[in-house]
Short mmCIF file of C-alpha atoms in Angstrom, two decimals:
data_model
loop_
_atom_site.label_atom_id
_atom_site.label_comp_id
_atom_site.label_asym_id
_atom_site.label_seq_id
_atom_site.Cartn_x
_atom_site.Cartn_y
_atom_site.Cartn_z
CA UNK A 1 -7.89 -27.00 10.32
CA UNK A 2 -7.88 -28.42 13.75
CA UNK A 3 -4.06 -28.18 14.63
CA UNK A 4 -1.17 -27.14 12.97
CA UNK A 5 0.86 -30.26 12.10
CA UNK A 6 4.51 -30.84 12.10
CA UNK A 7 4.23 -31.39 7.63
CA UNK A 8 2.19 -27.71 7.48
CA UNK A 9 4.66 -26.32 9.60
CA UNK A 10 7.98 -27.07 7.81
CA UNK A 11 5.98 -26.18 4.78
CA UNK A 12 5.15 -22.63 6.45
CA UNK A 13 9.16 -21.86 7.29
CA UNK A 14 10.28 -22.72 3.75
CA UNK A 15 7.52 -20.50 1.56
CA UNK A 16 8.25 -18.05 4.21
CA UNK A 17 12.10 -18.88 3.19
CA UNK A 18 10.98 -18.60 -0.76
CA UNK A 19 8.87 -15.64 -0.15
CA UNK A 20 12.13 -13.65 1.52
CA UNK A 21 14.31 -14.70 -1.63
CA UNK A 22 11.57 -13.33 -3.88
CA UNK A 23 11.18 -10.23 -2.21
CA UNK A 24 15.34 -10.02 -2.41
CA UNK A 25 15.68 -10.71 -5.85
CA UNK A 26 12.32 -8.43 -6.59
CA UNK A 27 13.98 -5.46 -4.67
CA UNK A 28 17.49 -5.78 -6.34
CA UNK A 29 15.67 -6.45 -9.91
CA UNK A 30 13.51 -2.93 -9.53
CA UNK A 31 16.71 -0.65 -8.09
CA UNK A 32 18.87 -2.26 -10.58
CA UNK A 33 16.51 -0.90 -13.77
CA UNK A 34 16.13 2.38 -12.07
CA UNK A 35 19.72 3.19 -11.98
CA UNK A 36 19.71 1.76 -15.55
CA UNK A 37 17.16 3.47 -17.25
CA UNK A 38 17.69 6.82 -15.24
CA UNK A 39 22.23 6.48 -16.01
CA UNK A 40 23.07 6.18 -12.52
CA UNK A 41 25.61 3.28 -11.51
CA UNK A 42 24.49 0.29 -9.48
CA UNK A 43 26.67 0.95 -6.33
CA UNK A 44 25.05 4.62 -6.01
CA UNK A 45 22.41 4.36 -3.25
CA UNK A 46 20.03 7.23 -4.09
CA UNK A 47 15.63 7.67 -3.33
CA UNK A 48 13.83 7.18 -6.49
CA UNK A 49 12.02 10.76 -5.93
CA UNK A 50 16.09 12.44 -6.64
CA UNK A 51 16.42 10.29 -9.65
CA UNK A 52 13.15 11.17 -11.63
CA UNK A 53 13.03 14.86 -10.35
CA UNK A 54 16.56 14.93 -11.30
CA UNK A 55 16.55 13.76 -14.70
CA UNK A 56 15.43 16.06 -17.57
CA UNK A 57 11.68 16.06 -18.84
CA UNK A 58 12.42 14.43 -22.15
CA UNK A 59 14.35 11.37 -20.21
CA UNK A 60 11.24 10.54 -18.22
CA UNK A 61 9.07 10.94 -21.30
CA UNK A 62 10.88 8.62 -22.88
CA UNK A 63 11.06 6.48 -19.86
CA UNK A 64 8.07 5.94 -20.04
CA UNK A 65 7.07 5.60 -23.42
CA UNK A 66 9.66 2.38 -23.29
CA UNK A 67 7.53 1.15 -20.49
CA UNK A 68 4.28 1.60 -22.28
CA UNK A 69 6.35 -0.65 -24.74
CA UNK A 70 7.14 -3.12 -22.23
CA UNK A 71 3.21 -2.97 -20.65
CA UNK A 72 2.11 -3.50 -24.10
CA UNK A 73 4.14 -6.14 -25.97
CA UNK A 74 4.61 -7.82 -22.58
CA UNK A 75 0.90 -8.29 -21.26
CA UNK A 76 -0.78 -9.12 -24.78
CA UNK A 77 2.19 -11.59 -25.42
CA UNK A 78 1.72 -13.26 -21.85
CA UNK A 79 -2.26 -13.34 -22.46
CA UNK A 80 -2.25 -14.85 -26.13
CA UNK A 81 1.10 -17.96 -25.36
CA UNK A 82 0.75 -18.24 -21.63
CA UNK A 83 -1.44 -20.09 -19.17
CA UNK A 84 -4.57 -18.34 -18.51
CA UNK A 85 -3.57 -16.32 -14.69
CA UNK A 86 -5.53 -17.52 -11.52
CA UNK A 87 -6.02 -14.76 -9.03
CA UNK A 88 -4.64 -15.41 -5.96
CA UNK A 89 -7.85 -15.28 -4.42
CA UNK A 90 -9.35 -17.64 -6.78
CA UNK A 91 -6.65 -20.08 -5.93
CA UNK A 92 -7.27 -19.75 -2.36
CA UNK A 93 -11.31 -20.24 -2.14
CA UNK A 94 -11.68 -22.71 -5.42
CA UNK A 95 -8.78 -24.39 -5.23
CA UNK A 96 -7.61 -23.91 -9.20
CA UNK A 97 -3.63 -23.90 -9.90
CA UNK A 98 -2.01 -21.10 -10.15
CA UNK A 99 0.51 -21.52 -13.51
CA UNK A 100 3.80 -21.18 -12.43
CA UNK A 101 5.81 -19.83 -15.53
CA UNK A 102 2.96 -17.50 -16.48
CA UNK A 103 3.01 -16.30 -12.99
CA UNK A 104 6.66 -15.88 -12.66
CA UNK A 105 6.40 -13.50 -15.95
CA UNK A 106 3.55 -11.92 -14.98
CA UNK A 107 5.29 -10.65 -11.64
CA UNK A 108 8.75 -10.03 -13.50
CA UNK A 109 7.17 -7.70 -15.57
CA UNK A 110 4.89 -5.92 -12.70
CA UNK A 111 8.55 -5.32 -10.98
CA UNK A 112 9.87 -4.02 -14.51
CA UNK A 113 6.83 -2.16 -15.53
CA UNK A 114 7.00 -0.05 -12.07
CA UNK A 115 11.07 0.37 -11.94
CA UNK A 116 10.42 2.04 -15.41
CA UNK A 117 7.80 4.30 -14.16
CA UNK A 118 4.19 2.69 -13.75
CA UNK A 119 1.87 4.24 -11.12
CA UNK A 120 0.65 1.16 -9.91
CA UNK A 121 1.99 -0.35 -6.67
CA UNK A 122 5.22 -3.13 -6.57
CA UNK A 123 3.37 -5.27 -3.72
CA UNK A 124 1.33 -7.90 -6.02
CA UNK A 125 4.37 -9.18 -7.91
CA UNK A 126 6.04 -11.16 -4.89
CA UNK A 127 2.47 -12.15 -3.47
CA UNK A 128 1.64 -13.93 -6.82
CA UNK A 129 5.01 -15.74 -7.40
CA UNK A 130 5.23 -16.51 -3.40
CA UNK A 131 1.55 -18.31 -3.57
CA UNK A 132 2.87 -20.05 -7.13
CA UNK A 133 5.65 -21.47 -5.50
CA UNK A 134 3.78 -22.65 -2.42
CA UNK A 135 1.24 -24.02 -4.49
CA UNK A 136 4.00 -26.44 -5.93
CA UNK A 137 5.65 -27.22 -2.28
CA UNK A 138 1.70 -28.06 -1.38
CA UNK A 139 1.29 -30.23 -4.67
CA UNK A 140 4.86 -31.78 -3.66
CA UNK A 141 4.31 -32.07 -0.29
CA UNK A 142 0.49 -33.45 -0.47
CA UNK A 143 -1.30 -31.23 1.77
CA UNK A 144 -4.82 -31.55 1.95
CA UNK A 145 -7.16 -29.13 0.28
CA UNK A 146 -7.69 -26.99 3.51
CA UNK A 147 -3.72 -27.06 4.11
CA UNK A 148 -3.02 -26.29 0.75
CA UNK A 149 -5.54 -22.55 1.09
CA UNK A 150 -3.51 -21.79 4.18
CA UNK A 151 -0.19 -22.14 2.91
CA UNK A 152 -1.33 -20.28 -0.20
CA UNK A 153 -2.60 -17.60 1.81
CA UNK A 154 0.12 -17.29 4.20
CA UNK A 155 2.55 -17.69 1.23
CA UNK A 156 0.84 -14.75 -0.42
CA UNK A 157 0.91 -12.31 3.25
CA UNK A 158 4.88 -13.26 3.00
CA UNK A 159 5.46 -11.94 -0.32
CA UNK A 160 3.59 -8.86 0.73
CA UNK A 161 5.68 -8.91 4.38
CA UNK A 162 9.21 -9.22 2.24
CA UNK A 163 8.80 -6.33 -0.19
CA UNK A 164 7.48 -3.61 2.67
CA UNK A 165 9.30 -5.31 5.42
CA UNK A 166 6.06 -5.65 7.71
CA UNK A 167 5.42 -8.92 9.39
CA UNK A 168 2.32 -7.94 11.62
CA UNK A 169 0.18 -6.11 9.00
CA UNK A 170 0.56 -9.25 6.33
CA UNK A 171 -0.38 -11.66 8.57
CA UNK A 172 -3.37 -9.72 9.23
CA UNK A 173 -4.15 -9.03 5.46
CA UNK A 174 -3.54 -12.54 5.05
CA UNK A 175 -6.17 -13.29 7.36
CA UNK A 176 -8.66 -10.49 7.04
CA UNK A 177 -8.56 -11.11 3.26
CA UNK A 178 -7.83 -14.20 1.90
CA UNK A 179 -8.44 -16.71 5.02
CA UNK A 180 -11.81 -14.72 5.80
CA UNK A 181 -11.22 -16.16 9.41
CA UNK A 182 -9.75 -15.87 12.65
CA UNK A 183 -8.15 -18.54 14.34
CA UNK A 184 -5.13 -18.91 16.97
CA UNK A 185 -3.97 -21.62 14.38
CA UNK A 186 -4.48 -19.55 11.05
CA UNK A 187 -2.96 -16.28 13.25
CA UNK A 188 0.43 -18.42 14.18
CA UNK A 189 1.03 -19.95 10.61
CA UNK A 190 0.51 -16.55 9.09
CA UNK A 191 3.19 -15.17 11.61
CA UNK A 192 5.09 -18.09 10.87
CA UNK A 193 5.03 -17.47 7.20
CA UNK A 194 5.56 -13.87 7.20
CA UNK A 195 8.08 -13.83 9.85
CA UNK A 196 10.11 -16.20 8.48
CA UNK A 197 10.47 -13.87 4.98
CA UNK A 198 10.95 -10.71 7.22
CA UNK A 199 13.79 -12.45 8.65
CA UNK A 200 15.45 -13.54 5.32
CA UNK A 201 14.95 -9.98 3.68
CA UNK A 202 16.38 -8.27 6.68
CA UNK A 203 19.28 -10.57 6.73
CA UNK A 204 19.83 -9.99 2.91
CA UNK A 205 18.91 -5.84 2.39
CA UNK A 206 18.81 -5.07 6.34
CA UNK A 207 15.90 -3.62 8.33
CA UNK A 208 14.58 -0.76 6.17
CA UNK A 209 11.35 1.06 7.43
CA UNK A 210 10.03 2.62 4.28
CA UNK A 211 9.01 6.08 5.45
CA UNK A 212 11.29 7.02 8.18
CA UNK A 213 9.46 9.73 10.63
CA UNK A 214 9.80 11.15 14.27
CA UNK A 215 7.47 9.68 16.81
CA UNK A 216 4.80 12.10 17.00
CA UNK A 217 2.57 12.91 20.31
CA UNK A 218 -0.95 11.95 20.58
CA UNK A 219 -2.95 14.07 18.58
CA UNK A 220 -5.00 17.10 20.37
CA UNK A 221 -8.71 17.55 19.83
CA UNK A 222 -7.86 20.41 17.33
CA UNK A 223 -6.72 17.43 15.31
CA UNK A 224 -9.26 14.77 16.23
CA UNK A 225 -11.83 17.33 14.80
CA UNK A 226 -10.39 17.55 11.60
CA UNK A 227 -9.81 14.02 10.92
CA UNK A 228 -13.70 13.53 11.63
CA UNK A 229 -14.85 16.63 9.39
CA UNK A 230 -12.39 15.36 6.68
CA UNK A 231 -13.08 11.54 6.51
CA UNK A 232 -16.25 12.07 4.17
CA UNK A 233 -13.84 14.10 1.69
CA UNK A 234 -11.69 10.89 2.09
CA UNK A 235 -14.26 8.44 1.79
CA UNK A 236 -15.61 10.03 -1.50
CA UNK A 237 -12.10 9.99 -2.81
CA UNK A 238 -12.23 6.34 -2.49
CA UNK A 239 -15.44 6.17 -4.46
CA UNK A 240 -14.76 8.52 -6.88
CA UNK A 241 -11.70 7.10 -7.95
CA UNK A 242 -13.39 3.67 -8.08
CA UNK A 243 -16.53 5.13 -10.39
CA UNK A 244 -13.77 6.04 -12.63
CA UNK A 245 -12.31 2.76 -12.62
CA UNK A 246 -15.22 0.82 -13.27
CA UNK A 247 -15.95 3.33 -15.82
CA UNK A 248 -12.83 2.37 -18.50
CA UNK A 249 -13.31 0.77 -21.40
CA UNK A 250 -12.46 -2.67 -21.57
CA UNK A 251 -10.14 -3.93 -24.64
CA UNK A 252 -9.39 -7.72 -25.04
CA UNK A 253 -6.41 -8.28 -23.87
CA UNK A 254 -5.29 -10.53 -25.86
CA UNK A 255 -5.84 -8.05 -28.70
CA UNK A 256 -2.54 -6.28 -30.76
CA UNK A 257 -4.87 -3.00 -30.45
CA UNK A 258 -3.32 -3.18 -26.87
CA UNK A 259 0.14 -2.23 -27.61
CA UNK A 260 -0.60 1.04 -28.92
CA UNK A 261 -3.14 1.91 -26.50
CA UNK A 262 -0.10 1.16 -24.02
CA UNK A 263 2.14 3.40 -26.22
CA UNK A 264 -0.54 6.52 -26.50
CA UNK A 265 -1.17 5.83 -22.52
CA UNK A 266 2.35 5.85 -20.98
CA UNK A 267 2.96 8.44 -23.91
CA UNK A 268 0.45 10.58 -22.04
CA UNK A 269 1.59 10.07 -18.60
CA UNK A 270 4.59 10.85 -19.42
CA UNK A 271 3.94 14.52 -20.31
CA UNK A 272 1.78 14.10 -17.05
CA UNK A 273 5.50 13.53 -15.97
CA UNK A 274 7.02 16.62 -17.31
CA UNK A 275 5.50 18.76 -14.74
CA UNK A 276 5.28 16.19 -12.18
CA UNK A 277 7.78 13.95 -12.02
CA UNK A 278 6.39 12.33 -8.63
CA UNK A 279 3.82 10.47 -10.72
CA UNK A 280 6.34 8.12 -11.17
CA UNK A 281 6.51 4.88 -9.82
CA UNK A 282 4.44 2.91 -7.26
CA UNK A 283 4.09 6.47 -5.38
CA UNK A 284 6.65 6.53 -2.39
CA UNK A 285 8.01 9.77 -4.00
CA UNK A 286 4.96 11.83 -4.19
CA UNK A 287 4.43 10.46 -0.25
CA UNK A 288 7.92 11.13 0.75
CA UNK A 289 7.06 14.81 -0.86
CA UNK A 290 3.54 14.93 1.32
CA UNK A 291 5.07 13.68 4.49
CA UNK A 292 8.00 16.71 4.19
CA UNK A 293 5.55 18.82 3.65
CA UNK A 294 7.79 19.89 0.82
CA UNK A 295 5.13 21.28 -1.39
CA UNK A 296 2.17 24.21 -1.32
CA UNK A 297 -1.39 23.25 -1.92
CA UNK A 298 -1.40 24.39 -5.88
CA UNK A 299 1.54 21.88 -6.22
CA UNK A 300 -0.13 19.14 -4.08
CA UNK A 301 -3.74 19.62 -6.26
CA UNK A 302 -1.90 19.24 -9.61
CA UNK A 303 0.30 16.14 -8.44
CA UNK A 304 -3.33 14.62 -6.84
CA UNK A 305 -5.12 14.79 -10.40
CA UNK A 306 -1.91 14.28 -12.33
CA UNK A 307 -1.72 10.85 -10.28
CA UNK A 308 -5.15 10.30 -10.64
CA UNK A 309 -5.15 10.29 -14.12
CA UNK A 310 -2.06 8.73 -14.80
CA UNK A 311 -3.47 5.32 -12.77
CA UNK A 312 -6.43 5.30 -15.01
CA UNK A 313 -4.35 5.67 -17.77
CA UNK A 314 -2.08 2.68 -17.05
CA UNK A 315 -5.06 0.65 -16.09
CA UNK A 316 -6.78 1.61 -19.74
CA UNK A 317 -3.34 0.66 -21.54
CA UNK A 318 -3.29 -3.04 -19.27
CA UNK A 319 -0.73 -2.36 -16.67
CA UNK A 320 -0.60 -4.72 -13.64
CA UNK A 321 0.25 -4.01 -10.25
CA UNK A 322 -0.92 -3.06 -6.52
CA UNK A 323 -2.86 -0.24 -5.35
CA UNK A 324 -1.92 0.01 -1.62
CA UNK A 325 1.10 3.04 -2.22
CA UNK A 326 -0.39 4.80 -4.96
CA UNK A 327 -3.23 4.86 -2.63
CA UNK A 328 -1.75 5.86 0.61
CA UNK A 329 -0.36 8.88 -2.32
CA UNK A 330 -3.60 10.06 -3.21
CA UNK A 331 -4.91 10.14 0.28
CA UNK A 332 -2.32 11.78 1.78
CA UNK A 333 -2.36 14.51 -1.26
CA UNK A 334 -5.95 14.87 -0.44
CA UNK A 335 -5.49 15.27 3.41
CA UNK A 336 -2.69 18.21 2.69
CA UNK A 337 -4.56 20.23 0.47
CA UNK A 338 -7.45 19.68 2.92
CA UNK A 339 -5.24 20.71 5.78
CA UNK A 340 -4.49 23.95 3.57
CA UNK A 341 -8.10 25.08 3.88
CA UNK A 342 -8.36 24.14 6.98
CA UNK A 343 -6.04 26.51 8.46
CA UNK A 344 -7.24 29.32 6.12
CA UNK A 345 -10.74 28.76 7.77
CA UNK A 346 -9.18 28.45 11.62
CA UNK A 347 -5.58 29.06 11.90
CA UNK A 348 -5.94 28.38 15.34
CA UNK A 349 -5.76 24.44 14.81
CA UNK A 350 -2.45 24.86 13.37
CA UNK A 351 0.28 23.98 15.62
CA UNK A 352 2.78 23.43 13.45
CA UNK A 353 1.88 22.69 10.04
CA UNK A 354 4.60 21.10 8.67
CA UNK A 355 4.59 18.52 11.66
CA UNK A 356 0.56 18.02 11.61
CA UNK A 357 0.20 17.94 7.63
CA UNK A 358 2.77 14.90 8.25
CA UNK A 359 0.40 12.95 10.62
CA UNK A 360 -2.82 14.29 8.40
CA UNK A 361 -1.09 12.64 5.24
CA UNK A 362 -0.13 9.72 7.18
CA UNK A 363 -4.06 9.21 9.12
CA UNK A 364 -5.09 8.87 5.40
CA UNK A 365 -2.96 6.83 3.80
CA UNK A 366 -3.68 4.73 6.47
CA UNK A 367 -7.71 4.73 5.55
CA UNK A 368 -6.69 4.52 1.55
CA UNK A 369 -4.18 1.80 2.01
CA UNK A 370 -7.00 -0.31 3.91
CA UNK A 371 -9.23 0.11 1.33
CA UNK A 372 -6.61 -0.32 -1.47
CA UNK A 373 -5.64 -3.71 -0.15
CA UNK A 374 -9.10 -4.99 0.00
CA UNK A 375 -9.60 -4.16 -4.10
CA UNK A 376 -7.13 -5.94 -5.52
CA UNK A 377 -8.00 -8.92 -3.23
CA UNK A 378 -11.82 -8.76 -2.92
CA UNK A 379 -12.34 -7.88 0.47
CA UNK A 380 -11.83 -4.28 2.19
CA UNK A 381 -8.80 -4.71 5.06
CA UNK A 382 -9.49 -1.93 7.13
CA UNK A 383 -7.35 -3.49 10.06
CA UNK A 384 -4.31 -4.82 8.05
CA UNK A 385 -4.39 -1.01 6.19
CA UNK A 386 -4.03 0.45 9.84
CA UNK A 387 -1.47 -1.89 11.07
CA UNK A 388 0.52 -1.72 7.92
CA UNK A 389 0.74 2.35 7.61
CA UNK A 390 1.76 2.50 11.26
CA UNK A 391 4.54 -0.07 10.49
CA UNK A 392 5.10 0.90 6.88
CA UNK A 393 5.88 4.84 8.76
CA UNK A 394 7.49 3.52 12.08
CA UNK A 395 8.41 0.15 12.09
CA UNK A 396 8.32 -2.22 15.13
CA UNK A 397 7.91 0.89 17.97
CA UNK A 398 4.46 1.58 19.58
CA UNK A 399 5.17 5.40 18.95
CA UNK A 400 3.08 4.81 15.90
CA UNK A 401 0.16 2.96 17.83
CA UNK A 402 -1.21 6.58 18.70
CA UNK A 403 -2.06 7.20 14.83
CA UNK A 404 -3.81 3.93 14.44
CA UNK A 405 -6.11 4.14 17.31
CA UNK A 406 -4.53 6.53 20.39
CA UNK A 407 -6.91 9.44 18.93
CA UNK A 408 -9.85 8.76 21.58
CA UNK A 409 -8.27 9.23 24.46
CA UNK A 410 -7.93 12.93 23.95
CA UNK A 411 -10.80 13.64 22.43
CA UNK A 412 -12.34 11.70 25.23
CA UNK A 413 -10.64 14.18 27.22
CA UNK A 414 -11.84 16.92 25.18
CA UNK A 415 -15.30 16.30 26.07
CA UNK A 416 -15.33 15.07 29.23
CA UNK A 417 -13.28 17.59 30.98
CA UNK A 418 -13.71 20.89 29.17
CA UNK A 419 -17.45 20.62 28.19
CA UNK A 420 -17.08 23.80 25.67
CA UNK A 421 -19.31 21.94 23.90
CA UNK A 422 -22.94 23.26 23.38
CA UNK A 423 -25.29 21.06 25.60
CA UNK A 424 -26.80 18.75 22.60
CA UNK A 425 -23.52 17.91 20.68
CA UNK A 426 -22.26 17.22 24.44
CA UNK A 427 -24.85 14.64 24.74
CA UNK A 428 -24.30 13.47 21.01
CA UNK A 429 -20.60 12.91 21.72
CA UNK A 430 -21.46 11.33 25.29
CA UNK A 431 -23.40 8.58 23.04
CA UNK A 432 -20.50 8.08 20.77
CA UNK A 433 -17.60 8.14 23.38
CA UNK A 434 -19.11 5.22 24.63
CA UNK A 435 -18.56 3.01 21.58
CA UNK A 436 -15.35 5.22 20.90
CA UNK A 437 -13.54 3.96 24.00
CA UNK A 438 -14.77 0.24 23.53
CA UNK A 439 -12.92 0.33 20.28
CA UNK A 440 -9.99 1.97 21.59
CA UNK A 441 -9.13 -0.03 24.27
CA UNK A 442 -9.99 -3.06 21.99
CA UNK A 443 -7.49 -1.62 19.21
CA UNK A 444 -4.78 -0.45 21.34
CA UNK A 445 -4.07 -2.98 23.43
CA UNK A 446 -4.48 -5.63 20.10
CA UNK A 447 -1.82 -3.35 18.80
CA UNK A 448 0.40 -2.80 21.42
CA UNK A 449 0.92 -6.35 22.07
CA UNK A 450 1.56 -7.17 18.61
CA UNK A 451 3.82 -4.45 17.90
CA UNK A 452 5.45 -5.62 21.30
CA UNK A 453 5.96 -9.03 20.17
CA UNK A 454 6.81 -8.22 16.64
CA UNK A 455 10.09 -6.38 18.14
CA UNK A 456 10.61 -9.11 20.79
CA UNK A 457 10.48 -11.77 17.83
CA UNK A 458 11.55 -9.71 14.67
CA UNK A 459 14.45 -7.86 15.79
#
């Protein structure tokens, strides 16, 4: 694609138009079965978290044992009378059609599925149905094949930009993922695409920033040390939780064995749910939790391997959906009880615990939701995972540029001017400063501009 042309353009605004409806009616369709299913009345605005902790244990058990119904009877329907679903991914690179009806019920159901308690993540649901529509607008519209990926692409980062409200970080996913290039074309008709549906949602539900923090200083060297000694245990989260994955049993499913495997599954997760309740949903409750710091590490282990288990469950009984909160829950569980031990070992690093286990949890998420989006899409997205946990925490303002990539400058500082290191990790760090400071200047002023123009254009 040499140039963006005038037909490619119009086409961009109205799947970025489409992708903003979806995202609307998406939103409203997933609040309006939580206040169903948990008796609260439409017109009561009220965080999922209160409305599962608040209900009694036998409510959410039977919660979800209606939506290992729906998983079940849904899915193995869809599979046996529907079209065969194309991965967006697949439509994208080989060019096959994505089915529209199947698609539409395949995302109506993800939406569903989660309002009624699923651990997966909400996020796939308006990518899918925002590529299947643009993949009728391209048919309509006869785009060429290369057109066509682009617009399916782009359609897909604006589905993913409408339901977290984050323009920047899907047109970089959108890139980094499914475009597998970098262009100043592909860059503006991703921004094009995914502003445009930012736009619509805000003008429909407002300008919501989904976890709404202070603006935290730079972090000290006290904290730049622990996020180095605790990114292994982060990084073998990530594979563990893949090993057990890849691990599950596959069952056709197409097969009727399926709906009572969904049945026993969500039957199990819900007496997960008795003790934890924040298992429910995509995982914004068991983050808002983390990011409060409203729980002690015994509390934070349990919800961890409650979580844990309940995604593998859902995933055994055929549940759809995203990965990118659930993950961002996990790591940030991970980085609390981490940050527990940590300050048993050397209390001195603590300077304020609840205010640095908010930025731990927050620093991981950010890895996990990086490597969460590159799963379900076949490609890691460390970048887009940055971008999108520093928007996804505080919107459009550089105050959250610091936790994506401001870290270097102090432990540059650290080094350089107290030298309390011994004389060989001094020279070690002197090695690695050097490639630490390319990438933050590199990263920082990427992000700083972007964020810049995101609140010059988006707001």
């Amino acid at each position: 694609m040499k140039s963006l042309s005038p037909k490619l353009i119009v086409s961009l605004l109205a799947v970025g138009v489409a992708a903003g409806i979806t995202g609307i009616v998406l939103t409203l369709l997933l609040h309006a079965v939580q206040h169903w299913v948990f008796g609260y009345p439409a017109d009561v605005v009220l965080p999922y978290r209160v409305m599962v902790e608040e209900s009694s244990p036998l409510r959410r058990w039977l919660v979800l044992l209606l939506c290992g119904g729906v998983v079940g009877a849904g899915w193995v329907w869809l599979h046996r009378k529907a079209a065969p679903l194309v991965p967006i991914k697949t439509a994208v690179v080989s060019g096959r059609e994505m089915p529209l009806a199947a698609t539409l019920l395949h995302g109506l159901l993800q939406i569903v599925t989660v309002a009624l308690g699923s651990p997966l993540g909400r996020e796939v649901a308006p990518r899918e149905i925002s590529a299947a529509l643009a993949e009728r607008w391209a048919k309509w519209r006869g785009l060429d094949a290369e057109e066509r990926g682009v617009l399916l692409a782009c359609a897909s980062g604006a589905g993913l930009a409408a339901v977290y409200n984050v323009p920047l970080a899907a047109a970089v996913f959108a890139l980094e993922t499914l475009m597998l290039s970098w262009s100043r074309d592909r860059l503006l008709a991703a921004l094009i695409a995914c502003g445009t549906a930012v736009l619509v949602v805000r003008a429909g539900l407002g300008d919501v920033i989904q976890y709404p923090m202070p603006a935290f200083p730079l972090p000290d060297w006290g904290f730049n040390v622990w996020a180095l000694a605790v990114a292994p245990l982060l990084a073998l989260g990530v594979w563990g939780f893949e090993r057990c994955m890849g691990r599950l049993p596959e069952i056709p499913r197409r097969s009727v064995r399926m709906v009572w495997v969904a049945l026993a599954a969500f039957g199990l997760i819900g007496f997960l749910a008795w003790w934890f309740p924040e298992i429910m949903g995509n995982g914004k409750a068991g983050n808002q939790l983390s990011f409060a710091g409203d729980l002690d590490w015994r509390y934070a282990l349990g919800l961890l391997g409650a979580k844990w288990a309940a995604l593998l469950l859902a995933t055994l009984a055929g549940a759809y959906g995203g990965r990118i909160t659930p993950s961002m829950m996990l790591g940030g569980l991970i980085a609390f009880a981490a940050a527990c031990g940590w300050n048993v070992l050397l209390p001195g690093v603590d300077a304020g615990r609840r205010r640095l286990w908010g930025r731990w949890c927050f620093g991981c998420g950010a890895e996990n939701a990086g490597n969460s989006a590159g799963v379900y899409a076949g490609a890691v997205a460390p970048i887009a995972g940055a971008v999108a946990a520093a928007v996804f925490v505080y919107g459009a303002s550089t105050g959250g540029v610091p936790f994506a990539a401001g870290g270097g400058g102090r432990l540059r500082r650290a080094v350089w001017d107290g030298k309390r290191l011994p004389e060989k990790w001094f020279q070690l760090c002197r090695n690695l400063l050097c490639l630490f400071r390319c990438v933050e200047a590199c990263v920082l002023a990427s992000l700083k501009l972007s964020l810049a123009l995101q609140d010059i254009v988006f707001r």
